[in-house]
Amino acid sequence: MPIGEPLETLEFSVLGEPSPEGSTRAYYIKKINKTVVTHSNQGSLEAWRNRVATEAQRALEESCWIADSSSAYALDVDFYLTRPASVQPHKRLHPIVKPDLDKFIRAINDALTGILFADDCQVIALNITKTYDDNLRPGAHIKAYRYANTTAKPKKIKKEEVELGPLDEFEEEYEDPRD
């Protein structure tokens, strides 16, 4: 966990079925001499990222959040998924099937880059859950924390400012036999 108290906290929810970052595929098209990269779920992923970015921007309107390249950030993200009709609550309490948590959080980090933080490499801690909650609409609840990433430079102590301690006094009274 990060050191110290966060400088700022921002909290918001995003409604809609969460979409994971899909597997990417790259194709080389010889006729146009270009490589094209596609996601397996491009349409739903783009819509989900846009919703996340929009809700983050709305939350920023009411805060003093600073997105800089020198801070460290942490995220708590709770994903609420729709329970499939074929899965009764007594048969499966938790969503232990695909999509994976890491793909969900990659989509969130990509959506928040340039909005809550300059680059997602600045995220130093994650607390992520995915659950079925039949009482809530599907979506994600996001809590972001900004931490200082520097400390005050230690003050250099001059030799004259150092007080003599008990050992220093002892050394003054002690006579070295080699003298």
PDB file of C-alpha atoms in Angstrom:
ATOM      1  CA  MET A   1       0.000   0.000   0.000  1.00  0.00           C
ATOM      2  CA  PRO A   2       1.229   3.524  -0.681  1.00  0.00           C
ATOM      3  CA  ILE A   3       3.074   5.451   2.005  1.00  0.00           C
ATOM      4  CA  GLY A   4       1.162   8.165   3.828  1.00  0.00           C
ATOM      5  CA  GLU A   5      -2.294   9.581   3.463  1.00  0.00           C
ATOM      6  CA  PRO A   6      -3.643  10.341  -0.008  1.00  0.00           C
ATOM      7  CA  LEU A   7      -3.525  13.977  -1.080  1.00  0.00           C
ATOM      8  CA  GLU A   8      -6.848  13.593  -2.855  1.00  0.00           C
ATOM      9  CA  THR A   9      -9.632  11.062  -3.306  1.00  0.00           C
ATOM     10  CA  LEU A  10     -12.142  10.895  -6.145  1.00  0.00           C
ATOM     11  CA  GLU A  11     -15.108   8.532  -6.241  1.00  0.00           C
ATOM     12  CA  PHE A  12     -17.649   7.818  -8.983  1.00  0.00           C
ATOM     13  CA  SER A  13     -19.790   5.077 -10.522  1.00  0.00           C
ATOM     14  CA  VAL A  14     -20.174   3.969 -14.111  1.00  0.00           C
ATOM     15  CA  LEU A  15     -23.389   2.232 -15.165  1.00  0.00           C
ATOM     16  CA  GLY A  16     -23.514  -0.346 -17.923  1.00  0.00           C
ATOM     17  CA  GLU A  17     -22.181  -3.830 -18.463  1.00  0.00           C
ATOM     18  CA  PRO A  18     -18.399  -3.677 -17.904  1.00  0.00           C
ATOM     19  CA  SER A  19     -16.372  -4.603 -20.971  1.00  0.00           C
ATOM     20  CA  PRO A  20     -12.930  -6.177 -20.681  1.00  0.00           C
ATOM     21  CA  GLU A  21      -9.918  -5.211 -22.715  1.00  0.00           C
ATOM     22  CA  GLY A  22     -10.052  -7.761 -25.500  1.00  0.00           C
ATOM     23  CA  SER A  23      -7.238  -9.760 -26.928  1.00  0.00           C
ATOM     24  CA  THR A  24      -5.489  -7.846 -29.662  1.00  0.00           C
ATOM     25  CA  ARG A  25      -4.629  -9.161 -33.086  1.00  0.00           C
ATOM     26  CA  ALA A  26      -2.337  -7.551 -35.605  1.00  0.00           C
ATOM     27  CA  TYR A  27      -2.639  -7.999 -39.348  1.00  0.00           C
ATOM     28  CA  TYR A  28      -0.269  -6.817 -42.021  1.00  0.00           C
ATOM     29  CA  ILE A  29      -2.000  -5.624 -45.193  1.00  0.00           C
ATOM     30  CA  LYS A  30       0.505  -5.847 -47.997  1.00  0.00           C
ATOM     31  CA  LYS A  31      -1.457  -3.716 -50.515  1.00  0.00           C
ATOM     32  CA  ILE A  32      -1.351  -0.633 -48.288  1.00  0.00           C
ATOM     33  CA  ASN A  33       1.898  -1.557 -46.522  1.00  0.00           C
ATOM     34  CA  LYS A  34       0.303  -1.116 -43.085  1.00  0.00           C
ATOM     35  CA  THR A  35      -0.216  -3.136 -39.912  1.00  0.00           C
ATOM     36  CA  VAL A  36      -3.716  -2.995 -38.424  1.00  0.00           C
ATOM     37  CA  VAL A  37      -4.335  -3.840 -34.759  1.00  0.00           C
ATOM     38  CA  THR A  38      -7.835  -4.900 -33.703  1.00  0.00           C
ATOM     39  CA  HIS A  39      -9.514  -5.897 -30.439  1.00  0.00           C
ATOM     40  CA  SER A  40     -11.759  -8.922 -30.251  1.00  0.00           C
ATOM     41  CA  ASN A  41     -14.578  -6.823 -28.718  1.00  0.00           C
ATOM     42  CA  GLN A  42     -13.832  -3.411 -30.238  1.00  0.00           C
ATOM     43  CA  GLY A  43     -17.408  -2.031 -30.256  1.00  0.00           C
ATOM     44  CA  SER A  44     -18.431  -2.741 -26.672  1.00  0.00           C
ATOM     45  CA  LEU A  45     -14.947  -1.898 -25.369  1.00  0.00           C
ATOM     46  CA  GLU A  46     -14.946   1.550 -26.971  1.00  0.00           C
ATOM     47  CA  ALA A  47     -18.436   2.313 -25.602  1.00  0.00           C
ATOM     48  CA  TRP A  48     -17.411   1.178 -22.100  1.00  0.00           C
ATOM     49  CA  ARG A  49     -14.205   3.233 -22.133  1.00  0.00           C
ATOM     50  CA  ASN A  50     -16.186   6.303 -23.239  1.00  0.00           C
ATOM     51  CA  ARG A  51     -18.664   5.860 -20.361  1.00  0.00           C
ATOM     52  CA  VAL A  52     -15.805   5.496 -17.859  1.00  0.00           C
ATOM     53  CA  ALA A  53     -14.053   8.598 -19.229  1.00  0.00           C
ATOM     54  CA  THR A  54     -17.292  10.626 -19.202  1.00  0.00           C
ATOM     55  CA  GLU A  55     -18.117   9.743 -15.589  1.00  0.00           C
ATOM     56  CA  ALA A  56     -14.532  10.499 -14.521  1.00  0.00           C
ATOM     57  CA  GLN A  57     -14.744  13.920 -16.175  1.00  0.00           C
ATOM     58  CA  ARG A  58     -18.086  14.612 -14.445  1.00  0.00           C
ATOM     59  CA  ALA A  59     -16.546  13.720 -11.084  1.00  0.00           C
ATOM     60  CA  LEU A  60     -13.596  16.027 -11.820  1.00  0.00           C
ATOM     61  CA  GLU A  61     -15.920  19.001 -12.331  1.00  0.00           C
ATOM     62  CA  GLU A  62     -16.712  18.987  -8.620  1.00  0.00           C
ATOM     63  CA  SER A  63     -13.193  18.406  -7.317  1.00  0.00           C
ATOM     64  CA  CYS A  64      -9.709  19.889  -7.169  1.00  0.00           C
ATOM     65  CA  TRP A  65      -8.070  16.735  -8.550  1.00  0.00           C
ATOM     66  CA  ILE A  66      -4.591  17.179  -9.989  1.00  0.00           C
ATOM     67  CA  ALA A  67      -3.498  14.849 -12.791  1.00  0.00           C
ATOM     68  CA  ASP A  68       0.246  15.270 -13.060  1.00  0.00           C
ATOM     69  CA  SER A  69       3.104  13.089 -14.158  1.00  0.00           C
ATOM     70  CA  SER A  70       4.906  13.094 -10.803  1.00  0.00           C
ATOM     71  CA  SER A  71       2.171  11.759  -8.486  1.00  0.00           C
ATOM     72  CA  ALA A  72       1.432   8.136  -7.668  1.00  0.00           C
ATOM     73  CA  TYR A  73      -2.125   6.806  -7.896  1.00  0.00           C
ATOM     74  CA  ALA A  74      -4.102   3.923  -6.427  1.00  0.00           C
ATOM     75  CA  LEU A  75      -7.474   2.552  -7.523  1.00  0.00           C
ATOM     76  CA  ASP A  76     -10.250   0.621  -5.814  1.00  0.00           C
ATOM     77  CA  VAL A  77     -12.610  -0.785  -8.449  1.00  0.00           C
ATOM     78  CA  ASP A  78     -15.680  -2.920  -7.784  1.00  0.00           C
ATOM     79  CA  PHE A  79     -17.267  -4.464 -10.888  1.00  0.00           C
ATOM     80  CA  TYR A  80     -20.935  -5.451 -10.686  1.00  0.00           C
ATOM     81  CA  LEU A  81     -21.857  -7.991 -13.349  1.00  0.00           C
ATOM     82  CA  THR A  82     -25.213  -9.252 -14.592  1.00  0.00           C
ATOM     83  CA  ARG A  83     -25.869 -12.766 -13.431  1.00  0.00           C
ATOM     84  CA  PRO A  84     -26.638 -14.939 -16.476  1.00  0.00           C
ATOM     85  CA  ALA A  85     -30.216 -16.233 -16.499  1.00  0.00           C
ATOM     86  CA  SER A  86     -28.873 -19.783 -16.622  1.00  0.00           C
ATOM     87  CA  VAL A  87     -26.947 -19.326 -13.353  1.00  0.00           C
ATOM     88  CA  GLN A  88     -29.023 -19.504 -10.192  1.00  0.00           C
ATOM     89  CA  PRO A  89     -27.580 -17.782  -7.081  1.00  0.00           C
ATOM     90  CA  HIS A  90     -27.366 -21.077  -5.165  1.00  0.00           C
ATOM     91  CA  LYS A  91     -25.347 -22.651  -8.012  1.00  0.00           C
ATOM     92  CA  ARG A  92     -22.693 -19.924  -8.353  1.00  0.00           C
ATOM     93  CA  LEU A  93     -22.226 -17.183  -5.764  1.00  0.00           C
ATOM     94  CA  HIS A  94     -19.242 -15.513  -7.435  1.00  0.00           C
ATOM     95  CA  PRO A  95     -18.430 -14.845 -11.098  1.00  0.00           C
ATOM     96  CA  ILE A  96     -15.552 -17.298 -11.431  1.00  0.00           C
ATOM     97  CA  VAL A  97     -15.816 -17.359 -15.219  1.00  0.00           C
ATOM     98  CA  LYS A  98     -14.468 -15.080 -17.938  1.00  0.00           C
ATOM     99  CA  PRO A  99     -13.907 -12.174 -18.350  1.00  0.00           C
ATOM    100  CA  ASP A 100     -10.801 -11.935 -16.197  1.00  0.00           C
ATOM    101  CA  LEU A 101     -10.250  -9.171 -13.651  1.00  0.00           C
ATOM    102  CA  ASP A 102      -6.981  -8.122 -15.266  1.00  0.00           C
ATOM    103  CA  LYS A 103      -8.747  -7.457 -18.570  1.00  0.00           C
ATOM    104  CA  PHE A 104     -11.442  -5.422 -16.812  1.00  0.00           C
ATOM    105  CA  ILE A 105      -8.856  -3.251 -15.057  1.00  0.00           C
ATOM    106  CA  ARG A 106      -6.834  -2.738 -18.245  1.00  0.00           C
ATOM    107  CA  ALA A 107      -9.928  -1.204 -19.858  1.00  0.00           C
ATOM    108  CA  ILE A 108     -10.429   1.074 -16.816  1.00  0.00           C
ATOM    109  CA  ASN A 109      -6.769   2.179 -16.743  1.00  0.00           C
ATOM    110  CA  ASP A 110      -6.801   2.944 -20.470  1.00  0.00           C
ATOM    111  CA  ALA A 111     -10.026   4.952 -20.121  1.00  0.00           C
ATOM    112  CA  LEU A 112      -8.665   7.014 -17.200  1.00  0.00           C
ATOM    113  CA  THR A 113      -5.269   7.740 -18.794  1.00  0.00           C
ATOM    114  CA  GLY A 114      -5.059  11.418 -19.614  1.00  0.00           C
ATOM    115  CA  ILE A 115      -7.997  12.185 -17.316  1.00  0.00           C
ATOM    116  CA  LEU A 116      -7.149  11.071 -13.750  1.00  0.00           C
ATOM    117  CA  PHE A 117      -3.447  10.400 -14.367  1.00  0.00           C
ATOM    118  CA  ALA A 118      -1.010  11.188 -17.134  1.00  0.00           C
ATOM    119  CA  ASP A 119      -0.083   7.547 -17.737  1.00  0.00           C
ATOM    120  CA  ASP A 120      -1.403   4.306 -16.263  1.00  0.00           C
ATOM    121  CA  CYS A 121       2.149   3.327 -15.269  1.00  0.00           C
ATOM    122  CA  GLN A 122       1.630   5.779 -12.356  1.00  0.00           C
ATOM    123  CA  VAL A 123      -0.937   3.421 -10.787  1.00  0.00           C
ATOM    124  CA  ILE A 124       0.975   1.770  -7.955  1.00  0.00           C
ATOM    125  CA  ALA A 125      -1.818  -0.085  -6.139  1.00  0.00           C
ATOM    126  CA  LEU A 126      -5.052  -1.788  -7.173  1.00  0.00           C
ATOM    127  CA  ASN A 127      -7.896  -3.264  -5.165  1.00  0.00           C
ATOM    128  CA  ILE A 128     -10.297  -4.961  -7.587  1.00  0.00           C
ATOM    129  CA  THR A 129     -13.392  -7.115  -7.154  1.00  0.00           C
ATOM    130  CA  LYS A 130     -16.004  -8.551  -9.479  1.00  0.00           C
ATOM    131  CA  THR A 131     -19.316  -9.746  -8.156  1.00  0.00           C
ATOM    132  CA  TYR A 132     -22.902 -10.526  -8.987  1.00  0.00           C
ATOM    133  CA  ASP A 133     -25.234  -8.187  -7.158  1.00  0.00           C
ATOM    134  CA  ASP A 134     -28.826  -8.869  -8.096  1.00  0.00           C
ATOM    135  CA  ASN A 135     -29.919  -5.666  -6.307  1.00  0.00           C
ATOM    136  CA  LEU A 136     -27.655  -3.301  -8.276  1.00  0.00           C
ATOM    137  CA  ARG A 137     -27.437  -2.365 -11.928  1.00  0.00           C
ATOM    138  CA  PRO A 138     -24.305  -3.620 -13.694  1.00  0.00           C
ATOM    139  CA  GLY A 139     -21.348  -1.278 -13.795  1.00  0.00           C
ATOM    140  CA  ALA A 140     -18.299  -0.277 -11.801  1.00  0.00           C
ATOM    141  CA  HIS A 141     -17.663   1.784  -8.703  1.00  0.00           C
ATOM    142  CA  ILE A 142     -14.281   3.498  -8.842  1.00  0.00           C
ATOM    143  CA  LYS A 143     -12.372   5.210  -6.055  1.00  0.00           C
ATOM    144  CA  ALA A 144      -9.079   6.861  -7.039  1.00  0.00           C
ATOM    145  CA  TYR A 145      -6.375   8.132  -4.689  1.00  0.00           C
ATOM    146  CA  ARG A 146      -3.537  10.533  -5.480  1.00  0.00           C
ATOM    147  CA  TYR A 147      -0.331  10.266  -3.425  1.00  0.00           C
ATOM    148  CA  ALA A 148       2.728  12.453  -3.176  1.00  0.00           C
ATOM    149  CA  ASN A 149       5.708  10.803  -4.781  1.00  0.00           C
ATOM    150  CA  THR A 150       8.430  12.914  -3.175  1.00  0.00           C
ATOM    151  CA  THR A 151       9.604  13.783   0.309  1.00  0.00           C
ATOM    152  CA  ALA A 152      11.425  16.785   1.667  1.00  0.00           C
ATOM    153  CA  LYS A 153      15.157  16.668   1.043  1.00  0.00           C
ATOM    154  CA  PRO A 154      16.994  15.884   4.282  1.00  0.00           C
ATOM    155  CA  LYS A 155      18.718  18.917   5.740  1.00  0.00           C
ATOM    156  CA  LYS A 156      22.496  18.680   5.703  1.00  0.00           C
ATOM    157  CA  ILE A 157      23.903  19.096   9.219  1.00  0.00           C
ATOM    158  CA  LYS A 158      27.070  21.117   9.563  1.00  0.00           C
ATOM    159  CA  LYS A 159      29.791  19.801  11.833  1.00  0.00           C
ATOM    160  CA  GLU A 160      29.530  22.868  14.071  1.00  0.00           C
ATOM    161  CA  GLU A 161      25.815  22.174  14.685  1.00  0.00           C
ATOM    162  CA  VAL A 162      26.396  18.664  16.052  1.00  0.00           C
ATOM    163  CA  GLU A 163      26.169  18.546  19.852  1.00  0.00           C
ATOM    164  CA  LEU A 164      28.674  16.514  21.765  1.00  0.00           C
ATOM    165  CA  GLY A 165      27.169  13.353  23.137  1.00  0.00           C
ATOM    166  CA  PRO A 166      28.423  11.091  25.924  1.00  0.00           C
ATOM    167  CA  LEU A 167      30.863   9.226  23.663  1.00  0.00           C
ATOM    168  CA  ASP A 168      32.312  12.475  22.309  1.00  0.00           C
ATOM    169  CA  GLU A 169      32.969  13.688  25.872  1.00  0.00           C
ATOM    170  CA  PHE A 170      34.616  10.352  26.697  1.00  0.00           C
ATOM    171  CA  GLU A 171      36.911  10.654  23.712  1.00  0.00           C
ATOM    172  CA  GLU A 172      38.058  14.091  24.865  1.00  0.00           C
ATOM    173  CA  GLU A 173      39.102  12.782  28.287  1.00  0.00           C
ATOM    174  CA  TYR A 174      40.701   9.613  27.022  1.00  0.00           C
ATOM    175  CA  GLU A 175      44.407   9.685  26.378  1.00  0.00           C
ATOM    176  CA  ASP A 176      45.681   7.531  23.602  1.00  0.00           C
ATOM    177  CA  PRO A 177      48.747   5.520  24.705  1.00  0.00           C
ATOM    178  CA  ARG A 178      50.218   5.791  21.206  1.00  0.00           C
ATOM    179  CA  ASP A 179      50.707   9.540  21.643  1.00  0.00           C
TER     180      ASP A 179
END
